[in-house]
Amino acid sequence: MSSTALRRTALDALHRSLGATMTDFAGWDMPLRYGSERDEHLAVRNRAGLFDLSHMGEITVTGPQAAALLDYALVGNIGGVKVGRARYTMICRADGGILDDLIVYRLAEAEYMIVANASNAQVVLDALTERADGFDADVRDDRDAYALIAVQGPESPGILKSLTDADLDGLKYYAGLPGTVAGVPALIARTGYTGEDGFELFVKPEHAVALWQALTEAGQGVGLVPCGLSCRDTLRLEAGMPLYGHELSTSLTPFDAGLGRVVKFDKEGDFVGREALAEAAERAASEPPRVLVGLIAEGRRVPRAGYAVVAGGAVIGEVTSGAPSPTLGRPIAMAYVDAAHAAPGTPGVGVDIRGSHEPYEVVALPFYKRQK
C-alpha cells in the first residue's frame, strides 16, 4: 500500500511550535487543536480565534466569458454578483447531486475566485475545466498561490483595524476588498464558518507567518487564541452550517438539503443539472423529502454521524453531525428526519446510541445565532 505524504501549509512549523495536535484532513496535515477545544470554541464565541485554512482550494476563472461559464457550471446567478462581493453557491452533477458547496468572489469584471472544500478541490477543478469547453474563459488552479488565515469572533474587527487602513466598517458580510494587513497584501473577505463576525485573509504563502504573528500580537490584549479544526466543527455545527460529506453529498440535491434557495432557475441560459433540479424542486414541494433539523440531547450522550434517529420504535432519520455544544452545555446534532417528525417540539424523538434510545428535542436550526 503506497502512502502519499501529507501536504503541509506555510504555517506548519508555527503550529508545531505552538504545540498543536496535528491530524490528516483531506490529505493535509492540519492543526486539530492547540489546547482545549472547548476553550478555543468559547474564545471565538466571546473574544476571537485565529485559524489556518490554507487547505481550502482556490480556483481562479478569468476571461470575457468567465461570468457566462460560471452561470453554466454552477447553480447560482454568478453574473449578477457585483465586483467586490461574494456568493455562497453549489456545483452539481447533471443528476442534481451536490459535488461541493462553494464561495465565489468576484474580484474584477472578468475575474472570479472560487473557494472549494479541501476534499473536493480537485473534483471542482476538473468539473470547471470540463465545463469551460466552448467558453472564452480560463480556469486556473491557484491552490498553491494562497495561504488563508481567518480571524473570527466579536473582537476580530478591532484586531484587524489595528493592522490595516482598509475600510472594514464599509465591508459588508460576503464582500471582499484588496488591502494591506500588517504590511502584507491581502484579499480581505468578511466571511467565515463560525456563526460569528470575522474575516478571511487570502495572502501569498510566503507572507503567512508574518501575518499570523502580527494578528497574534494585535489580539493579545483581547484574548485571541489560535484555533484548530475541532472547534471550527463545533462552531459551524452550532451555527447550523452544512459540512460537505455530512449534510451535503452527491446523493442529495440542494432541495434535499433544504438549500434550494441557492438554485437560481431565473438566470439566463442553461446550467448543469437544471432539468434534474427542476424535478427535485417539484418533488420537494409536493412530498417533502427528509428535512434537516437540529436535535438537542436531554442527557449527556453524544450522537455521531450515521446514528439512527428513532420515534415509536421506527427509524425516522439519520444523524449527519453531532458533538457536545460548548455554548449550550449539551450534546447537539444535525439530522435528516422524515417530514412528519421535523416540526420543532415533535414528541417521542430519540437517537439510537449503541442500542439505547436516548431522548432528543427537535429544534429549528441554527442552534446559535450571534447578537448583532
mmCIF file of C-alpha atoms in Angstrom:
data_model
loop_
_atom_site.group_PDB
_atom_site.id
_atom_site.type_symbol
_atom_site.label_atom_id
_atom_site.label_comp_id
_atom_site.label_asym_id
_atom_site.label_seq_id
_atom_site.Cartn_x
_atom_site.Cartn_y
_atom_site.Cartn_z
ATOM 1 C CA MET A 1 0.000 0.000 0.000
ATOM 2 C CA SER A 2 1.564 3.307 -1.024
ATOM 3 C CA SER A 3 1.243 6.194 1.373
ATOM 4 C CA THR A 4 1.167 9.709 -0.013
ATOM 5 C CA ALA A 5 2.921 12.331 2.084
ATOM 6 C CA LEU A 6 0.534 14.804 3.682
ATOM 7 C CA ARG A 7 0.601 18.338 2.312
ATOM 8 C CA ARG A 8 1.721 20.995 4.761
ATOM 9 C CA THR A 9 0.629 24.619 4.897
ATOM 10 C CA ALA A 10 3.004 27.569 5.061
ATOM 11 C CA LEU A 11 2.235 27.765 8.800
ATOM 12 C CA ASP A 12 3.140 24.150 9.571
ATOM 13 C CA ALA A 13 6.281 24.843 11.633
ATOM 14 C CA LEU A 14 4.476 27.568 13.548
ATOM 15 C CA HIS A 15 1.613 25.197 14.506
ATOM 16 C CA ARG A 16 4.135 22.666 15.797
ATOM 17 C CA SER A 17 5.975 25.329 17.798
ATOM 18 C CA LEU A 18 2.614 26.158 19.441
ATOM 19 C CA GLY A 19 2.191 22.503 20.443
ATOM 20 C CA ALA A 20 -0.718 21.806 18.099
ATOM 21 C CA THR A 21 -2.166 18.313 17.839
ATOM 22 C CA MET A 22 -1.997 17.656 14.095
ATOM 23 C CA THR A 23 -4.346 15.499 12.017
ATOM 24 C CA ASP A 24 -4.778 14.321 8.434
ATOM 25 C CA PHE A 25 -7.596 16.345 6.908
ATOM 26 C CA ALA A 26 -8.287 15.778 3.195
ATOM 27 C CA GLY A 27 -4.631 14.975 2.580
ATOM 28 C CA TRP A 28 -3.332 17.970 4.556
ATOM 29 C CA ASP A 29 -1.552 17.906 7.912
ATOM 30 C CA MET A 30 -3.724 20.351 9.868
ATOM 31 C CA PRO A 31 -3.956 21.546 13.481
ATOM 32 C CA LEU A 32 -6.833 19.808 15.267
ATOM 33 C CA ARG A 33 -6.399 21.745 18.500
ATOM 34 C CA TYR A 34 -3.698 23.623 20.392
ATOM 35 C CA GLY A 35 -5.032 23.047 23.895
ATOM 36 C CA SER A 36 -8.646 22.618 24.983
ATOM 37 C CA GLU A 37 -11.078 22.612 22.047
ATOM 38 C CA ARG A 38 -13.794 23.872 24.416
ATOM 39 C CA ASP A 39 -11.643 26.873 25.356
ATOM 40 C CA GLU A 40 -10.875 27.559 21.683
ATOM 41 C CA HIS A 41 -14.586 27.366 20.828
ATOM 42 C CA LEU A 42 -15.592 29.761 23.614
ATOM 43 C CA ALA A 43 -12.785 32.167 22.688
ATOM 44 C CA VAL A 44 -14.323 32.533 19.205
ATOM 45 C CA ARG A 45 -17.821 32.990 20.642
ATOM 46 C CA ASN A 46 -16.755 35.603 23.201
ATOM 47 C CA ARG A 47 -13.461 37.094 22.009
ATOM 48 C CA ALA A 48 -11.537 35.948 18.920
ATOM 49 C CA GLY A 49 -9.835 32.948 17.345
ATOM 50 C CA LEU A 50 -7.196 32.549 14.656
ATOM 51 C CA PHE A 51 -7.439 29.730 12.092
ATOM 52 C CA ASP A 52 -5.185 28.374 9.360
ATOM 53 C CA LEU A 53 -7.490 27.463 6.460
ATOM 54 C CA SER A 54 -4.775 27.137 3.818
ATOM 55 C CA HIS A 55 -6.074 23.679 2.905
ATOM 56 C CA MET A 56 -9.082 25.215 1.125
ATOM 57 C CA GLY A 57 -8.958 25.086 -2.684
ATOM 58 C CA GLU A 58 -8.774 28.339 -4.652
ATOM 59 C CA ILE A 59 -9.609 28.276 -8.351
ATOM 60 C CA THR A 60 -9.454 31.416 -10.488
ATOM 61 C CA VAL A 61 -11.678 31.899 -13.541
ATOM 62 C CA THR A 62 -10.825 34.752 -15.911
ATOM 63 C CA GLY A 63 -11.750 35.913 -19.382
ATOM 64 C CA PRO A 64 -14.521 37.639 -21.350
ATOM 65 C CA GLN A 65 -16.932 34.747 -20.709
ATOM 66 C CA ALA A 66 -15.947 33.996 -17.098
ATOM 67 C CA ALA A 67 -19.406 35.005 -15.817
ATOM 68 C CA ALA A 68 -21.186 33.004 -18.538
ATOM 69 C CA LEU A 69 -19.090 29.926 -17.759
ATOM 70 C CA LEU A 70 -19.842 30.122 -14.029
ATOM 71 C CA ASP A 71 -23.545 30.692 -14.668
ATOM 72 C CA TYR A 72 -23.495 27.488 -16.721
ATOM 73 C CA ALA A 73 -21.256 25.472 -14.389
ATOM 74 C CA LEU A 74 -22.791 26.465 -11.025
ATOM 75 C CA VAL A 75 -26.395 26.650 -9.800
ATOM 76 C CA GLY A 76 -26.253 30.305 -8.680
ATOM 77 C CA ASN A 77 -26.610 33.565 -10.579
ATOM 78 C CA ILE A 78 -22.907 34.400 -10.626
ATOM 79 C CA GLY A 79 -23.108 37.009 -13.396
ATOM 80 C CA GLY A 80 -25.306 39.029 -11.032
ATOM 81 C CA VAL A 81 -22.617 39.234 -8.321
ATOM 82 C CA LYS A 82 -21.141 42.731 -8.153
ATOM 83 C CA VAL A 83 -17.370 43.280 -8.203
ATOM 84 C CA GLY A 84 -16.136 43.118 -4.608
ATOM 85 C CA ARG A 85 -18.948 40.846 -3.429
ATOM 86 C CA ALA A 86 -19.106 37.110 -2.735
ATOM 87 C CA ARG A 87 -21.825 34.477 -3.043
ATOM 88 C CA TYR A 88 -22.452 31.101 -1.450
ATOM 89 C CA THR A 89 -23.396 28.584 -4.146
ATOM 90 C CA MET A 90 -23.027 24.969 -5.226
ATOM 91 C CA ILE A 91 -21.716 22.944 -8.124
ATOM 92 C CA CYS A 92 -23.946 19.993 -9.011
ATOM 93 C CA ARG A 93 -23.790 16.973 -11.278
ATOM 94 C CA ALA A 94 -26.166 16.630 -14.233
ATOM 95 C CA ASP A 95 -28.418 14.483 -11.983
ATOM 96 C CA GLY A 96 -28.633 17.323 -9.395
ATOM 97 C CA GLY A 97 -26.323 15.689 -6.840
ATOM 98 C CA ILE A 98 -24.106 18.168 -4.966
ATOM 99 C CA LEU A 99 -20.423 17.975 -5.939
ATOM 100 C CA ASP A 100 -19.466 20.735 -3.495
ATOM 101 C CA ASP A 101 -20.635 23.931 -1.861
ATOM 102 C CA LEU A 102 -18.528 26.966 -2.731
ATOM 103 C CA ILE A 103 -17.920 30.627 -2.124
ATOM 104 C CA VAL A 104 -17.381 32.665 -5.288
ATOM 105 C CA TYR A 105 -15.703 36.080 -5.080
ATOM 106 C CA ARG A 106 -15.950 38.490 -7.998
ATOM 107 C CA LEU A 107 -12.553 40.186 -7.923
ATOM 108 C CA ALA A 108 -12.926 42.158 -11.173
ATOM 109 C CA GLU A 109 -15.289 42.433 -14.131
ATOM 110 C CA ALA A 110 -13.780 39.320 -15.744
ATOM 111 C CA GLU A 111 -12.105 37.637 -12.757
ATOM 112 C CA TYR A 112 -13.571 35.338 -10.139
ATOM 113 C CA MET A 113 -12.073 33.304 -7.326
ATOM 114 C CA ILE A 114 -13.871 30.115 -6.325
ATOM 115 C CA VAL A 115 -13.116 28.610 -2.927
ATOM 116 C CA ALA A 116 -13.832 24.882 -2.704
ATOM 117 C CA ASN A 117 -13.623 22.467 0.205
ATOM 118 C CA ALA A 118 -10.206 20.808 0.549
ATOM 119 C CA SER A 119 -11.609 17.317 -0.012
ATOM 120 C CA ASN A 120 -13.363 18.378 -3.235
ATOM 121 C CA ALA A 121 -10.946 20.921 -4.725
ATOM 122 C CA GLN A 122 -9.686 18.555 -7.443
ATOM 123 C CA VAL A 123 -13.231 17.411 -8.303
ATOM 124 C CA VAL A 124 -14.373 21.034 -8.614
ATOM 125 C CA LEU A 125 -11.316 21.990 -10.669
ATOM 126 C CA ASP A 126 -11.882 19.052 -13.037
ATOM 127 C CA ALA A 127 -15.605 19.831 -13.418
ATOM 128 C CA LEU A 128 -14.989 23.532 -14.110
ATOM 129 C CA THR A 129 -12.231 22.724 -16.607
ATOM 130 C CA GLU A 130 -14.512 20.304 -18.433
ATOM 131 C CA ARG A 131 -17.480 22.705 -18.379
ATOM 132 C CA ALA A 132 -15.287 25.556 -19.694
ATOM 133 C CA ASP A 133 -15.177 23.877 -23.104
ATOM 134 C CA GLY A 134 -16.595 26.308 -25.658
ATOM 135 C CA PHE A 135 -16.351 29.362 -23.366
ATOM 136 C CA ASP A 136 -13.816 32.155 -23.799
ATOM 137 C CA ALA A 137 -12.585 31.744 -20.231
ATOM 138 C CA ASP A 138 -9.596 30.242 -18.414
ATOM 139 C CA VAL A 139 -9.779 28.025 -15.329
ATOM 140 C CA ARG A 140 -6.622 28.179 -13.207
ATOM 141 C CA ASP A 141 -5.621 26.022 -10.248
ATOM 142 C CA ASP A 142 -4.492 28.566 -7.623
ATOM 143 C CA ARG A 143 -4.313 26.232 -4.629
ATOM 144 C CA ASP A 144 -0.589 26.859 -4.194
ATOM 145 C CA ALA A 145 -0.904 30.606 -4.757
ATOM 146 C CA TYR A 146 -2.649 31.350 -1.462
ATOM 147 C CA ALA A 147 -2.422 30.837 2.255
ATOM 148 C CA LEU A 148 -5.714 31.517 4.036
ATOM 149 C CA ILE A 149 -5.914 32.830 7.596
ATOM 150 C CA ALA A 150 -9.216 33.503 9.348
ATOM 151 C CA VAL A 151 -9.769 35.712 12.375
ATOM 152 C CA GLN A 152 -13.232 35.106 13.815
ATOM 153 C CA GLY A 153 -15.198 36.389 16.788
ATOM 154 C CA PRO A 154 -16.630 39.628 18.221
ATOM 155 C CA GLU A 155 -13.159 41.152 18.769
ATOM 156 C CA SER A 156 -11.975 40.399 15.218
ATOM 157 C CA PRO A 157 -12.928 43.772 13.643
ATOM 158 C CA GLY A 158 -10.933 45.657 16.302
ATOM 159 C CA ILE A 159 -7.923 43.366 15.914
ATOM 160 C CA LEU A 160 -7.882 43.751 12.138
ATOM 161 C CA LYS A 161 -8.492 47.523 12.252
ATOM 162 C CA SER A 162 -5.285 47.950 14.230
ATOM 163 C CA LEU A 163 -3.338 46.371 11.321
ATOM 164 C CA THR A 164 -4.980 47.832 8.205
ATOM 165 C CA ASP A 165 -6.320 51.078 6.824
ATOM 166 C CA ALA A 166 -8.810 49.193 4.620
ATOM 167 C CA ASP A 167 -12.419 50.304 5.134
ATOM 168 C CA LEU A 168 -13.602 47.455 7.358
ATOM 169 C CA ASP A 169 -16.698 49.361 8.512
ATOM 170 C CA GLY A 170 -17.835 49.600 4.896
ATOM 171 C CA LEU A 171 -17.066 45.931 4.224
ATOM 172 C CA LYS A 172 -20.358 44.038 4.232
ATOM 173 C CA TYR A 173 -20.861 40.367 5.085
ATOM 174 C CA TYR A 174 -19.978 38.286 1.992
ATOM 175 C CA ALA A 175 -17.819 41.003 0.461
ATOM 176 C CA GLY A 176 -14.091 41.245 -0.149
ATOM 177 C CA LEU A 177 -11.625 44.006 -0.877
ATOM 178 C CA PRO A 178 -7.906 44.150 -1.620
ATOM 179 C CA GLY A 179 -5.869 45.786 1.127
ATOM 180 C CA THR A 180 -2.730 45.591 3.197
ATOM 181 C CA VAL A 181 -2.750 43.909 6.604
ATOM 182 C CA ALA A 182 0.388 44.372 8.740
ATOM 183 C CA GLY A 183 2.240 45.369 5.561
ATOM 184 C CA VAL A 184 1.118 42.214 3.744
ATOM 185 C CA PRO A 185 -1.003 42.474 0.541
ATOM 186 C CA ALA A 186 -4.237 40.553 1.122
ATOM 187 C CA LEU A 187 -7.730 39.950 -0.125
ATOM 188 C CA ILE A 188 -9.779 40.800 2.968
ATOM 189 C CA ALA A 189 -13.118 38.958 2.958
ATOM 190 C CA ARG A 190 -15.884 39.295 5.541
ATOM 191 C CA THR A 191 -16.792 35.633 5.512
ATOM 192 C CA GLY A 192 -16.435 32.714 7.873
ATOM 193 C CA TYR A 193 -17.729 29.384 9.078
ATOM 194 C CA THR A 194 -18.274 30.009 12.777
ATOM 195 C CA GLY A 195 -21.520 31.955 13.099
ATOM 196 C CA GLU A 196 -19.543 34.980 14.315
ATOM 197 C CA ASP A 197 -18.402 38.174 12.645
ATOM 198 C CA GLY A 198 -14.965 37.703 11.188
ATOM 199 C CA PHE A 199 -12.601 37.887 8.262
ATOM 200 C CA GLU A 200 -10.756 35.541 5.945
ATOM 201 C CA LEU A 201 -7.437 36.813 4.630
ATOM 202 C CA PHE A 202 -6.036 35.418 1.365
ATOM 203 C CA VAL A 203 -2.291 36.074 1.136
ATOM 204 C CA LYS A 204 0.780 34.677 -0.597
ATOM 205 C CA PRO A 205 2.145 31.647 1.298
ATOM 206 C CA GLU A 206 5.451 33.415 1.960
ATOM 207 C CA HIS A 207 3.587 36.143 3.898
ATOM 208 C CA ALA A 208 1.532 33.766 6.072
ATOM 209 C CA VAL A 209 3.854 33.517 9.077
ATOM 210 C CA ALA A 210 4.370 37.298 9.356
ATOM 211 C CA LEU A 211 0.620 37.886 9.129
ATOM 212 C CA TRP A 212 -0.210 35.191 11.714
ATOM 213 C CA GLN A 213 2.342 36.656 14.124
ATOM 214 C CA ALA A 214 1.042 40.215 13.610
ATOM 215 C CA LEU A 215 -2.542 39.109 14.249
ATOM 216 C CA THR A 216 -1.458 37.148 17.334
ATOM 217 C CA GLU A 217 0.282 40.222 18.723
ATOM 218 C CA ALA A 218 -2.607 42.552 17.899
ATOM 219 C CA GLY A 219 -5.076 40.188 19.587
ATOM 220 C CA GLN A 220 -3.091 39.574 22.767
ATOM 221 C CA GLY A 221 -4.906 42.163 24.854
ATOM 222 C CA VAL A 222 -8.387 40.949 23.882
ATOM 223 C CA GLY A 223 -7.965 37.198 24.339
ATOM 224 C CA LEU A 224 -7.311 35.999 20.768
ATOM 225 C CA VAL A 225 -6.187 32.357 20.685
ATOM 226 C CA PRO A 226 -5.055 30.002 17.885
ATOM 227 C CA CYS A 227 -7.853 27.568 16.975
ATOM 228 C CA GLY A 228 -7.874 24.155 15.310
ATOM 229 C CA LEU A 229 -10.277 22.274 13.066
ATOM 230 C CA SER A 230 -12.008 20.618 16.016
ATOM 231 C CA CYS A 231 -13.585 23.825 17.344
ATOM 232 C CA ARG A 232 -14.238 25.010 13.779
ATOM 233 C CA ASP A 233 -16.513 21.975 13.505
ATOM 234 C CA THR A 234 -18.418 22.618 16.756
ATOM 235 C CA LEU A 235 -18.762 26.320 15.888
ATOM 236 C CA ARG A 236 -20.239 25.604 12.434
ATOM 237 C CA LEU A 237 -22.492 22.911 13.924
ATOM 238 C CA GLU A 238 -23.954 25.349 16.475
ATOM 239 C CA ALA A 239 -24.450 27.852 13.618
ATOM 240 C CA GLY A 240 -26.337 25.194 11.609
ATOM 241 C CA MET A 241 -23.877 25.383 8.707
ATOM 242 C CA PRO A 242 -23.643 22.286 6.486
ATOM 243 C CA LEU A 243 -20.406 20.346 6.021
ATOM 244 C CA TYR A 244 -19.722 18.500 2.788
ATOM 245 C CA GLY A 245 -19.607 14.746 3.383
ATOM 246 C CA HIS A 246 -22.053 15.115 6.276
ATOM 247 C CA GLU A 247 -25.068 17.309 5.405
ATOM 248 C CA LEU A 248 -24.165 17.553 1.704
ATOM 249 C CA SER A 249 -23.216 14.823 -0.784
ATOM 250 C CA THR A 250 -23.661 13.665 -4.368
ATOM 251 C CA SER A 251 -26.677 11.600 -3.245
ATOM 252 C CA LEU A 252 -28.508 14.800 -2.223
ATOM 253 C CA THR A 253 -29.711 17.753 -4.275
ATOM 254 C CA PRO A 254 -29.732 21.274 -2.793
ATOM 255 C CA PHE A 255 -33.510 20.820 -2.304
ATOM 256 C CA ASP A 256 -32.981 17.661 -0.255
ATOM 257 C CA ALA A 257 -30.578 19.640 1.923
ATOM 258 C CA GLY A 258 -33.103 22.451 2.476
ATOM 259 C CA LEU A 259 -30.865 24.782 0.454
ATOM 260 C CA GLY A 260 -32.972 25.044 -2.700
ATOM 261 C CA ARG A 261 -32.705 28.832 -2.416
ATOM 262 C CA VAL A 262 -29.169 28.689 -3.880
ATOM 263 C CA VAL A 263 -30.523 27.319 -7.176
ATOM 264 C CA LYS A 264 -31.450 30.203 -9.493
ATOM 265 C CA PHE A 265 -33.791 28.967 -12.251
ATOM 266 C CA ASP A 266 -34.468 32.555 -13.358
ATOM 267 C CA LYS A 267 -30.937 33.178 -14.650
ATOM 268 C CA GLU A 268 -30.353 33.268 -18.391
ATOM 269 C CA GLY A 269 -29.362 30.145 -20.272
ATOM 270 C CA ASP A 270 -28.948 26.532 -19.349
ATOM 271 C CA PHE A 271 -26.873 25.262 -16.440
ATOM 272 C CA VAL A 272 -25.591 21.842 -15.454
ATOM 273 C CA GLY A 273 -28.303 19.980 -13.545
ATOM 274 C CA ARG A 274 -31.137 22.383 -14.413
ATOM 275 C CA GLU A 275 -33.609 19.708 -15.509
ATOM 276 C CA ALA A 276 -32.916 17.333 -12.612
ATOM 277 C CA LEU A 277 -33.051 20.203 -10.129
ATOM 278 C CA ALA A 278 -36.386 21.441 -11.504
ATOM 279 C CA GLU A 279 -37.773 17.946 -10.870
ATOM 280 C CA ALA A 280 -36.211 17.908 -7.385
ATOM 281 C CA ALA A 281 -37.839 21.271 -6.615
ATOM 282 C CA GLU A 282 -41.220 19.916 -7.698
ATOM 283 C CA ARG A 283 -40.777 16.758 -5.616
ATOM 284 C CA ALA A 284 -39.768 18.779 -2.576
ATOM 285 C CA ALA A 285 -42.880 20.935 -2.918
ATOM 286 C CA SER A 286 -45.337 18.020 -3.267
ATOM 287 C CA GLU A 287 -43.796 15.393 -0.993
ATOM 288 C CA PRO A 288 -41.162 16.912 1.247
ATOM 289 C CA PRO A 289 -38.040 14.780 1.470
ATOM 290 C CA ARG A 290 -36.367 14.207 4.799
ATOM 291 C CA VAL A 291 -35.785 17.566 6.470
ATOM 292 C CA LEU A 292 -32.569 18.769 8.077
ATOM 293 C CA VAL A 293 -33.306 19.565 11.730
ATOM 294 C CA GLY A 294 -31.478 20.256 14.950
ATOM 295 C CA LEU A 295 -31.533 17.821 17.869
ATOM 296 C CA ILE A 296 -30.646 18.723 21.458
ATOM 297 C CA ALA A 297 -29.901 15.924 23.923
ATOM 298 C CA GLU A 298 -31.833 15.620 27.146
ATOM 299 C CA GLY A 299 -28.990 13.509 28.536
ATOM 300 C CA ARG A 300 -25.203 13.581 28.193
ATOM 301 C CA ARG A 301 -24.552 11.016 25.461
ATOM 302 C CA VAL A 302 -23.128 12.400 22.230
ATOM 303 C CA PRO A 303 -24.688 11.369 18.893
ATOM 304 C CA ARG A 304 -22.361 10.778 15.953
ATOM 305 C CA ALA A 305 -22.792 10.862 12.170
ATOM 306 C CA GLY A 306 -24.616 7.757 10.935
ATOM 307 C CA TYR A 307 -26.582 7.091 14.149
ATOM 308 C CA ALA A 308 -30.275 6.357 13.557
ATOM 309 C CA VAL A 309 -32.968 8.811 14.650
ATOM 310 C CA VAL A 310 -35.969 6.925 16.016
ATOM 311 C CA ALA A 311 -39.579 7.514 17.047
ATOM 312 C CA GLY A 312 -42.174 4.946 18.156
ATOM 313 C CA GLY A 313 -39.726 2.107 17.594
ATOM 314 C CA ALA A 314 -39.159 3.014 13.919
ATOM 315 C CA VAL A 315 -36.158 4.634 12.240
ATOM 316 C CA ILE A 316 -37.215 8.090 11.022
ATOM 317 C CA GLY A 317 -33.868 9.576 10.059
ATOM 318 C CA GLU A 318 -30.117 9.728 10.457
ATOM 319 C CA VAL A 319 -27.657 11.960 12.293
ATOM 320 C CA THR A 320 -25.258 13.780 9.938
ATOM 321 C CA SER A 321 -23.145 15.660 12.517
ATOM 322 C CA GLY A 322 -23.065 15.521 16.308
ATOM 323 C CA ALA A 323 -20.901 16.915 19.105
ATOM 324 C CA PRO A 324 -21.030 18.357 22.607
ATOM 325 C CA SER A 325 -22.050 22.026 22.330
ATOM 326 C CA PRO A 326 -19.822 24.257 24.487
ATOM 327 C CA THR A 327 -22.317 27.132 24.144
ATOM 328 C CA LEU A 328 -25.438 25.140 25.070
ATOM 329 C CA GLY A 329 -23.666 22.825 27.505
ATOM 330 C CA ARG A 330 -25.399 19.776 25.999
ATOM 331 C CA PRO A 331 -24.809 17.397 23.079
ATOM 332 C CA ILE A 332 -26.362 18.543 19.789
ATOM 333 C CA ALA A 333 -26.788 17.072 16.326
ATOM 334 C CA MET A 334 -27.979 17.850 12.847
ATOM 335 C CA ALA A 335 -30.044 15.093 11.280
ATOM 336 C CA TYR A 336 -32.226 14.381 8.282
ATOM 337 C CA VAL A 337 -35.614 13.174 9.548
ATOM 338 C CA ASP A 338 -38.951 12.308 7.927
ATOM 339 C CA ALA A 339 -41.063 15.423 7.371
ATOM 340 C CA ALA A 340 -43.725 14.090 9.771
ATOM 341 C CA HIS A 341 -41.241 14.360 12.661
ATOM 342 C CA ALA A 342 -39.441 17.549 11.605
ATOM 343 C CA ALA A 343 -41.518 20.179 13.445
ATOM 344 C CA PRO A 344 -39.772 21.729 16.457
ATOM 345 C CA GLY A 345 -41.004 20.129 19.658
ATOM 346 C CA THR A 346 -42.174 16.884 17.968
ATOM 347 C CA PRO A 347 -42.557 14.454 20.888
ATOM 348 C CA GLY A 348 -41.018 10.995 21.224
ATOM 349 C CA VAL A 349 -37.909 11.523 19.084
ATOM 350 C CA GLY A 350 -34.651 9.875 20.091
ATOM 351 C CA VAL A 351 -31.264 8.784 18.805
ATOM 352 C CA ASP A 352 -30.148 5.177 18.863
ATOM 353 C CA ILE A 353 -26.809 5.348 20.646
ATOM 354 C CA ARG A 354 -25.375 1.823 20.759
ATOM 355 C CA GLY A 355 -28.769 0.191 21.211
ATOM 356 C CA SER A 356 -30.127 2.673 23.729
ATOM 357 C CA HIS A 357 -32.781 5.161 22.557
ATOM 358 C CA GLU A 358 -31.707 8.477 24.060
ATOM 359 C CA PRO A 359 -34.376 11.247 24.119
ATOM 360 C CA TYR A 360 -33.739 14.335 21.976
ATOM 361 C CA GLU A 361 -35.638 17.566 21.419
ATOM 362 C CA VAL A 362 -36.269 18.558 17.787
ATOM 363 C CA VAL A 363 -35.405 22.233 17.214
ATOM 364 C CA ALA A 364 -35.145 24.586 14.248
ATOM 365 C CA LEU A 365 -31.638 25.387 13.003
ATOM 366 C CA PRO A 366 -29.387 27.133 13.854
ATOM 367 C CA PHE A 367 -28.771 26.267 17.490
ATOM 368 C CA TYR A 368 -26.911 29.535 17.956
ATOM 369 C CA LYS A 369 -27.323 32.979 16.416
ATOM 370 C CA ARG A 370 -24.986 35.792 17.324
ATOM 371 C CA GLN A 371 -26.365 39.039 18.731
ATOM 372 C CA LYS A 372 -25.993 41.675 16.028
#
